[in-house]
Amino acid sequence: MNRVYALVDCNSFFCSCERVIRPHLRDKPVVVLSNNDGCVVSLTPEAKKLGIKMGDVYFKIKDLCNFHGVHAFSSSFRLYGSMSDRVMKIIATHVPKLEVYSIDEAFLVFEGFDYYDLVEYCKSMRAEILKQTSIPVSIGIAPNKVLAKLANNWAKKNPEYEGVVDVRNVKFRDEVMSKFDVEDIWGIGRQTAKKIRGMGMKTALDLRDYQNDQAIQKYLHKPGRQIQDELRGEVCFSLSESAPKKSILVSRSFDHQVKDKREIEEALVRHTTHAARKLREEGQVCRTMTIYMRTNPFRETPQYQKSAYFRFVSSTNDTGELVTAAMQLMNEIYLEGYEYKKCGVCLYDFEPEDQRQLDLFSKSHEKSEVMKLMDDIHLLMLSGKSKLKKPPTPEAS
């Protein structure tokens, strides 16, 4: 039975998510910025044509963005996480094995598809993802992961392939590899690329055909040798199928020293609500939760850190139950007079939601319906909370 790998990658994912809730931005230049609007972490092809690059510091290109009408957004990772979950769930219905590699990428394995036209099959999967989520994706088909990544990049650069490129044909694969610099190979970092170029190799095809195996082992070590073997069509990196999470931690440092108990309560409610939502997305319930809070260890002020845990009678993913427990724990460990810097919530002791042991008076069905409705409302509200920075018109800049 033949085994074929594929990589599904969402195009300009963060920007695509912003376009989902703002369809009028289709074909407009869009960038998404990192925390505190520091630098560009996602951009559309229209923004690239203006000379904007990934990682550009925003204040340095702000005038350029304003002049060309580039729409800039602060990151909204809860929205992006929700959209990613929707995309991955659709992909999972099309393949028997799936590895969620990142928020916008997934490796697939096709087994038992010997008589399928995989290009057409992937095009239909791509069309379904676009129809149900409005997120465009590119798909690379190959004998292994490294080549699937190259095929995926080729699909992005060449729209005539309609988002799907298959490099199982050796002649076509050679052509594609000859177009990629060694820096563009998945798993090759900047320093490794310098070593490869120092050995006289410039393209992926050069690395594949390099015959001095001892030199590859000496200078690039085992990972470099495995990448070369994958370029030759061998399989060195197997699929790591995603497993259910064993715990969920949500925490964040305050941007200032906090003395007000109410401010810490509000933060813990936010963290607990987010953790509960993630737990439901996993289809899990938890038996135990822990909260913690601490001061800033890098300041010469009185230090304090404390944690406490709560064990539920019956496993739960109900936001109300989890928040109530978090507030009870906070009242146990909070001490006045300290300047707090960070607090967090951790959920663990998971079991599948449909296999949990209920207590005699549980009304889990009613609670599940309420939580589902809350999650749907949250996603709708979240869609309207992203901060659109409207640039002035070119005439006004």
Coordinates of C-alpha atoms in Angstrom, one line a residue:
M1 CA 0.0 0.0 0.0
N2 CA 1.5 3.4 -1.0
R3 CA 1.9 6.1 1.6
V4 CA 1.7 9.7 0.4
Y5 CA 2.3 12.8 2.5
A6 CA 0.7 16.2 2.1
L7 CA 1.0 19.6 3.8
V8 CA -2.0 21.9 4.1
D9 CA -1.0 25.5 4.8
C10 CA -3.4 28.4 5.3
N11 CA -2.4 31.3 3.1
S12 CA -1.5 34.5 5.1
F13 CA -3.5 33.0 7.9
F14 CA -3.9 35.8 10.4
C15 CA -4.7 38.2 7.6
S16 CA -7.2 35.7 6.1
C17 CA -8.9 35.5 9.5
E18 CA -9.3 39.3 9.5
R19 CA -10.7 39.1 6.0
V20 CA -13.3 36.5 7.1
I21 CA -15.0 39.0 9.3
R22 CA -14.3 41.9 7.0
P23 CA -15.0 40.6 3.4
H24 CA -14.6 44.1 2.0
L25 CA -10.8 43.7 2.6
R26 CA -10.5 41.0 -0.1
D27 CA -7.7 42.0 -2.5
K28 CA -6.7 44.9 -0.2
P29 CA -3.3 45.1 1.4
V30 CA -3.5 43.8 5.0
V31 CA -0.9 43.2 7.7
V32 CA -1.3 41.8 11.2
L33 CA 1.1 43.0 14.0
S34 CA 2.7 41.2 16.9
N35 CA 2.0 41.9 20.6
N36 CA 2.0 45.7 21.3
D37 CA 1.9 46.3 17.5
G38 CA 5.7 45.8 17.4
C39 CA 6.3 44.1 14.0
V40 CA 4.6 42.4 11.1
V41 CA 3.8 38.8 11.7
S42 CA 1.4 38.2 8.8
L43 CA 0.8 40.0 5.5
T44 CA -1.1 39.5 2.3
P45 CA 0.5 39.3 -1.2
E46 CA -0.9 42.8 -1.9
A47 CA 1.2 44.1 1.1
K48 CA 4.3 42.2 -0.2
K49 CA 4.0 44.0 -3.5
L50 CA 4.4 47.3 -1.7
G51 CA 7.8 46.2 -0.3
I52 CA 6.6 45.2 3.2
K53 CA 8.3 42.1 4.6
M54 CA 7.6 39.7 7.4
G55 CA 9.2 41.0 10.6
D56 CA 9.3 44.6 9.6
V57 CA 9.1 47.0 12.6
Y58 CA 5.7 48.7 12.3
F59 CA 6.7 52.2 13.3
K60 CA 9.3 52.2 10.5
I61 CA 6.8 51.3 7.8
K62 CA 3.8 53.2 9.3
D63 CA 4.0 56.1 6.8
L64 CA 4.3 53.6 3.9
C65 CA 1.2 51.8 5.2
N66 CA -0.7 55.0 5.6
F67 CA 0.2 56.3 2.1
H68 CA -0.8 53.0 0.3
G69 CA -4.0 52.4 2.4
V70 CA -2.6 49.2 4.1
H71 CA -5.1 47.9 6.8
A72 CA -3.1 47.1 9.9
F73 CA -4.6 44.9 12.8
S74 CA -3.5 44.0 16.3
S75 CA -3.2 40.3 16.8
S76 CA -6.4 38.5 17.9
F77 CA -5.1 35.0 18.8
R78 CA -8.4 33.8 20.2
L79 CA -10.0 34.4 16.8
Y80 CA -7.1 32.8 15.0
G81 CA -7.3 29.8 17.3
S82 CA -11.0 29.3 16.7
M83 CA -10.6 29.6 12.9
S84 CA -7.7 27.1 13.0
D85 CA -9.8 24.6 14.9
R86 CA -12.5 24.8 12.3
V87 CA -10.0 24.3 9.4
M88 CA -8.3 21.3 11.1
K89 CA -11.7 19.6 11.9
I90 CA -12.6 19.8 8.2
I91 CA -9.2 18.4 7.1
A92 CA -9.6 15.5 9.6
T93 CA -12.8 14.4 7.9
H94 CA -10.8 13.7 4.7
V95 CA -7.8 11.8 5.9
P96 CA -7.2 8.9 8.3
K97 CA -4.0 10.5 9.8
L98 CA -3.3 14.1 10.6
E99 CA -0.6 16.0 12.4
V100 CA -1.4 19.6 13.4
Y101 CA 2.0 21.1 13.0
S102 CA 1.2 24.7 13.8
I103 CA -1.8 27.0 14.1
D104 CA -2.0 27.2 10.2
E105 CA -0.3 24.0 9.0
A106 CA -1.1 20.3 9.1
F107 CA 0.7 17.3 7.7
L108 CA -1.4 14.5 6.3
V109 CA -0.8 10.9 5.3
F110 CA -2.9 9.3 2.5
E111 CA -3.0 5.5 3.0
G112 CA -5.3 3.3 0.9
F113 CA -5.8 6.1 -1.7
D114 CA -3.9 4.2 -4.4
Y115 CA -6.8 4.6 -6.9
Y116 CA -7.6 8.2 -6.1
D117 CA -6.6 11.2 -8.1
L118 CA -5.0 12.9 -5.2
V119 CA -4.6 16.3 -6.9
E120 CA -8.4 16.4 -7.6
Y121 CA -9.1 15.0 -4.1
C122 CA -7.0 17.8 -2.5
K123 CA -8.6 20.4 -4.7
S124 CA -12.0 19.3 -3.5
M125 CA -10.8 19.4 0.1
R126 CA -9.4 22.9 -0.5
A127 CA -12.7 24.0 -2.0
E128 CA -14.6 22.7 1.1
I129 CA -12.3 24.5 3.5
L130 CA -12.8 27.8 1.5
K131 CA -16.6 27.3 1.4
Q132 CA -17.0 26.6 5.1
T133 CA -14.4 28.9 6.6
S134 CA -13.4 31.4 3.8
I135 CA -9.8 30.6 4.6
P136 CA -7.7 29.9 1.4
V137 CA -5.1 27.1 1.7
S138 CA -2.3 25.6 -0.4
I139 CA -1.5 21.9 -0.5
G140 CA 1.7 20.2 -1.4
I141 CA 1.7 16.4 -2.2
A142 CA 4.9 14.4 -2.0
P143 CA 6.6 11.2 -0.8
N144 CA 7.7 12.8 2.5
K145 CA 7.4 15.9 4.7
V146 CA 10.4 17.9 3.4
L147 CA 9.3 17.5 -0.2
A148 CA 5.6 18.2 0.8
K149 CA 6.8 21.5 2.2
L150 CA 8.6 22.4 -1.0
A151 CA 5.6 21.5 -3.0
N152 CA 3.4 23.6 -0.8
N153 CA 5.6 26.6 -1.3
W154 CA 5.6 26.1 -5.0
A155 CA 1.8 26.0 -5.0
K156 CA 1.8 29.4 -3.2
K157 CA 4.2 31.0 -5.7
N158 CA 2.4 29.7 -8.8
P159 CA -1.4 30.3 -8.8
E160 CA -1.8 28.4 -12.1
Y161 CA -1.7 25.2 -10.1
E162 CA -5.0 26.2 -8.3
G163 CA -3.5 25.8 -4.8
V164 CA -2.3 22.1 -5.2
V165 CA 1.1 20.8 -6.4
D166 CA 2.1 17.2 -6.6
V167 CA 5.9 16.5 -6.8
R168 CA 5.8 12.7 -6.9
N169 CA 6.9 12.8 -10.5
V170 CA 10.7 12.8 -10.3
K171 CA 11.3 15.0 -13.3
F172 CA 8.9 17.7 -12.1
R173 CA 10.4 17.4 -8.6
D174 CA 13.9 18.1 -9.9
E175 CA 12.6 21.2 -11.6
V176 CA 10.9 22.4 -8.4
M177 CA 14.0 21.7 -6.3
S178 CA 16.2 23.6 -8.7
K179 CA 14.2 26.8 -8.0
F180 CA 14.5 26.7 -4.2
D181 CA 17.5 28.1 -2.4
V182 CA 18.9 26.0 0.4
E183 CA 17.6 28.6 2.9
D184 CA 14.1 27.8 1.8
I185 CA 14.3 24.1 2.7
W186 CA 12.2 23.1 5.7
G187 CA 14.5 22.5 8.7
I188 CA 17.4 24.4 7.3
G189 CA 18.3 27.4 9.5
R190 CA 20.4 30.4 8.7
Q191 CA 23.6 29.1 10.1
T192 CA 23.1 25.7 8.5
A193 CA 22.5 27.4 5.2
K194 CA 25.8 29.2 5.5
K195 CA 27.6 25.9 6.0
I196 CA 25.8 24.4 3.0
R197 CA 26.7 27.3 0.7
G198 CA 30.3 27.1 2.0
M199 CA 30.3 23.5 0.7
G200 CA 29.3 24.8 -2.8
M201 CA 25.6 24.1 -2.7
K202 CA 23.1 26.8 -3.5
T203 CA 19.8 25.0 -4.3
A204 CA 17.7 22.1 -2.9
L205 CA 18.7 20.1 -5.9
D206 CA 22.4 20.8 -5.2
L207 CA 22.0 19.5 -1.6
R208 CA 20.1 16.4 -2.8
D209 CA 22.9 15.5 -5.3
Y210 CA 25.8 16.2 -3.1
Q211 CA 27.8 13.0 -2.9
N212 CA 30.2 13.5 0.1
D213 CA 28.0 11.8 2.8
Q214 CA 30.9 12.1 5.3
A215 CA 31.0 15.9 4.9
I216 CA 27.2 16.1 5.3
Q217 CA 27.4 14.1 8.5
K218 CA 30.4 16.1 9.9
Y219 CA 29.1 19.6 9.2
L220 CA 25.3 19.2 9.2
H221 CA 25.1 16.3 11.6
K222 CA 22.1 13.9 11.7
P223 CA 19.3 16.4 11.0
G224 CA 21.1 17.6 7.9
R225 CA 21.7 14.1 6.7
Q226 CA 18.0 13.3 7.2
I227 CA 16.9 16.3 5.2
Q228 CA 19.2 15.3 2.4
D229 CA 17.7 11.8 2.5
E230 CA 14.2 13.2 2.3
L231 CA 15.2 15.3 -0.7
R232 CA 16.2 12.0 -2.3
G233 CA 12.7 10.6 -1.6
E234 CA 13.2 8.6 1.6
V235 CA 11.1 9.0 4.7
C236 CA 13.0 10.1 7.8
F237 CA 10.4 12.2 9.6
S238 CA 7.3 10.2 10.4
L239 CA 3.9 11.7 11.2
S240 CA 3.4 12.7 14.8
E241 CA -0.4 12.3 15.2
S242 CA -1.8 14.9 17.6
A243 CA -2.9 13.5 21.0
P244 CA -5.4 15.0 23.4
K245 CA -3.9 17.6 25.7
K246 CA -3.1 16.4 29.3
S247 CA -3.4 19.9 30.8
I248 CA -4.3 23.4 29.8
L249 CA -2.4 26.3 31.3
V250 CA -3.6 29.9 30.8
S251 CA -1.5 32.7 32.4
R252 CA -0.2 36.1 31.7
S253 CA 2.0 38.7 33.3
F254 CA 0.4 42.1 34.2
D255 CA 1.8 45.1 32.4
H256 CA 2.2 46.8 35.8
Q257 CA 2.4 45.9 39.5
V258 CA -1.0 45.0 40.8
K259 CA -2.2 45.5 44.4
D260 CA -6.0 45.6 43.8
K261 CA -7.6 42.3 44.6
R262 CA -10.4 43.0 42.1
E263 CA -8.0 43.4 39.2
I264 CA -6.5 40.0 40.0
E265 CA -10.0 38.5 40.2
E266 CA -10.9 39.8 36.8
A267 CA -7.7 38.4 35.3
L268 CA -8.4 35.0 36.9
V269 CA -11.9 35.0 35.5
R270 CA -10.6 35.8 32.0
H271 CA -8.0 33.0 32.3
T272 CA -10.5 30.5 33.6
T273 CA -13.1 31.3 30.9
H274 CA -10.4 30.9 28.2
A275 CA -9.2 27.6 29.7
A276 CA -12.8 26.3 29.9
R277 CA -13.4 27.1 26.3
K278 CA -10.2 25.4 25.2
L279 CA -11.2 22.4 27.2
R280 CA -14.6 22.1 25.5
E281 CA -12.9 22.5 22.1
E282 CA -10.8 19.4 23.0
G283 CA -14.0 17.5 23.9
Q284 CA -12.6 17.0 27.4
V285 CA -13.6 17.5 31.0
C286 CA -11.3 18.0 34.0
R287 CA -11.3 16.8 37.5
T288 CA -8.7 19.1 39.0
M289 CA -7.7 22.8 38.7
T290 CA -4.9 24.8 40.1
I291 CA -4.5 28.6 40.3
Y292 CA -1.4 30.5 41.3
M293 CA -0.2 34.1 41.7
R294 CA 3.2 35.6 42.3
T295 CA 5.1 38.9 42.6
N296 CA 7.9 40.0 40.4
P297 CA 11.1 38.2 41.4
F298 CA 13.2 40.7 39.6
R299 CA 12.2 43.7 41.7
E300 CA 13.5 44.5 45.1
T301 CA 10.1 44.4 46.8
P302 CA 8.6 41.9 49.2
Q303 CA 8.2 38.6 47.5
Y304 CA 5.2 36.2 47.6
Q305 CA 4.1 33.2 45.5
K306 CA 1.3 30.7 46.2
S307 CA -0.8 28.1 44.5
A308 CA -3.8 26.0 45.5
Y309 CA -5.8 23.3 43.8
F310 CA -9.4 22.2 43.7
R311 CA -10.8 18.7 43.0
F312 CA -14.3 18.5 41.6
V313 CA -16.8 15.9 42.7
S314 CA -17.6 15.3 39.0
S315 CA -15.4 16.2 36.1
T316 CA -16.5 19.4 34.3
N317 CA -15.9 21.9 31.5
D318 CA -18.6 24.2 32.7
T319 CA -17.3 27.8 32.9
G320 CA -19.5 28.7 35.8
E321 CA -18.2 25.8 38.0
L322 CA -14.6 26.5 37.1
V323 CA -14.8 30.2 37.8
T324 CA -16.5 29.6 41.1
A325 CA -13.7 27.2 42.1
A326 CA -11.1 29.7 40.9
M327 CA -12.5 32.5 43.1
Q328 CA -12.7 30.2 46.1
L329 CA -9.0 29.3 45.6
M330 CA -8.0 32.9 45.2
N331 CA -9.6 33.9 48.5
E332 CA -7.6 31.2 50.1
I333 CA -4.2 32.3 48.9
Y334 CA -4.5 36.1 48.2
L335 CA -2.6 38.3 50.7
E336 CA -2.9 42.1 50.8
G337 CA 0.2 44.3 50.7
Y338 CA 2.0 42.6 47.9
E339 CA 2.6 43.9 44.3
Y340 CA 1.5 41.0 42.1
K341 CA 3.0 40.5 38.6
K342 CA 1.4 37.3 37.3
C343 CA -1.4 34.9 37.9
G344 CA -2.7 31.8 36.0
V345 CA -5.0 28.8 35.9
C346 CA -4.1 25.2 35.1
L347 CA -6.7 22.5 34.3
Y348 CA -5.7 18.8 34.4
D349 CA -6.9 15.2 35.1
F350 CA -8.7 15.1 31.8
E351 CA -11.2 12.5 30.5
P352 CA -13.3 12.4 27.3
E353 CA -16.5 14.4 27.8
D354 CA -18.7 11.5 26.6
Q355 CA -17.1 9.1 29.1
R356 CA -17.2 11.1 32.3
Q357 CA -18.7 9.7 35.5
L358 CA -21.6 11.9 36.6
D359 CA -22.9 12.4 40.1
L360 CA -26.5 11.6 40.9
F361 CA -27.9 15.1 40.6
S362 CA -25.9 16.2 37.5
K363 CA -27.6 18.2 34.8
S364 CA -24.7 17.9 32.3
H365 CA -26.9 17.9 29.2
E366 CA -28.5 21.2 30.0
K367 CA -25.1 22.7 31.0
S368 CA -23.5 21.4 27.8
E369 CA -26.1 23.1 25.6
V370 CA -25.6 26.4 27.5
M371 CA -21.9 26.2 27.1
K372 CA -22.2 25.5 23.4
L373 CA -24.4 28.5 23.0
M374 CA -21.9 30.7 25.0
D375 CA -19.1 29.5 22.7
D376 CA -21.1 30.4 19.6
I377 CA -21.9 33.9 21.0
H378 CA -18.3 34.4 22.0
L379 CA -17.0 33.7 18.5
L380 CA -19.5 36.1 17.0
M381 CA -18.6 38.8 19.6
L382 CA -14.9 38.1 19.0
S383 CA -15.3 38.7 15.3
G384 CA -16.3 42.3 16.0
K385 CA -13.5 43.1 18.5
S386 CA -10.4 43.1 16.4
K387 CA -8.9 46.6 16.2
L388 CA -9.0 47.9 12.7
K389 CA -6.6 50.7 12.2
K390 CA -8.1 52.7 9.5
P391 CA -5.3 54.4 7.5
P392 CA -5.8 57.9 6.2
T393 CA -6.3 58.4 2.5
P394 CA -3.2 59.0 0.4
E395 CA -4.3 62.6 0.0
A396 CA -4.4 63.1 3.8
S397 CA -1.0 61.6 4.5

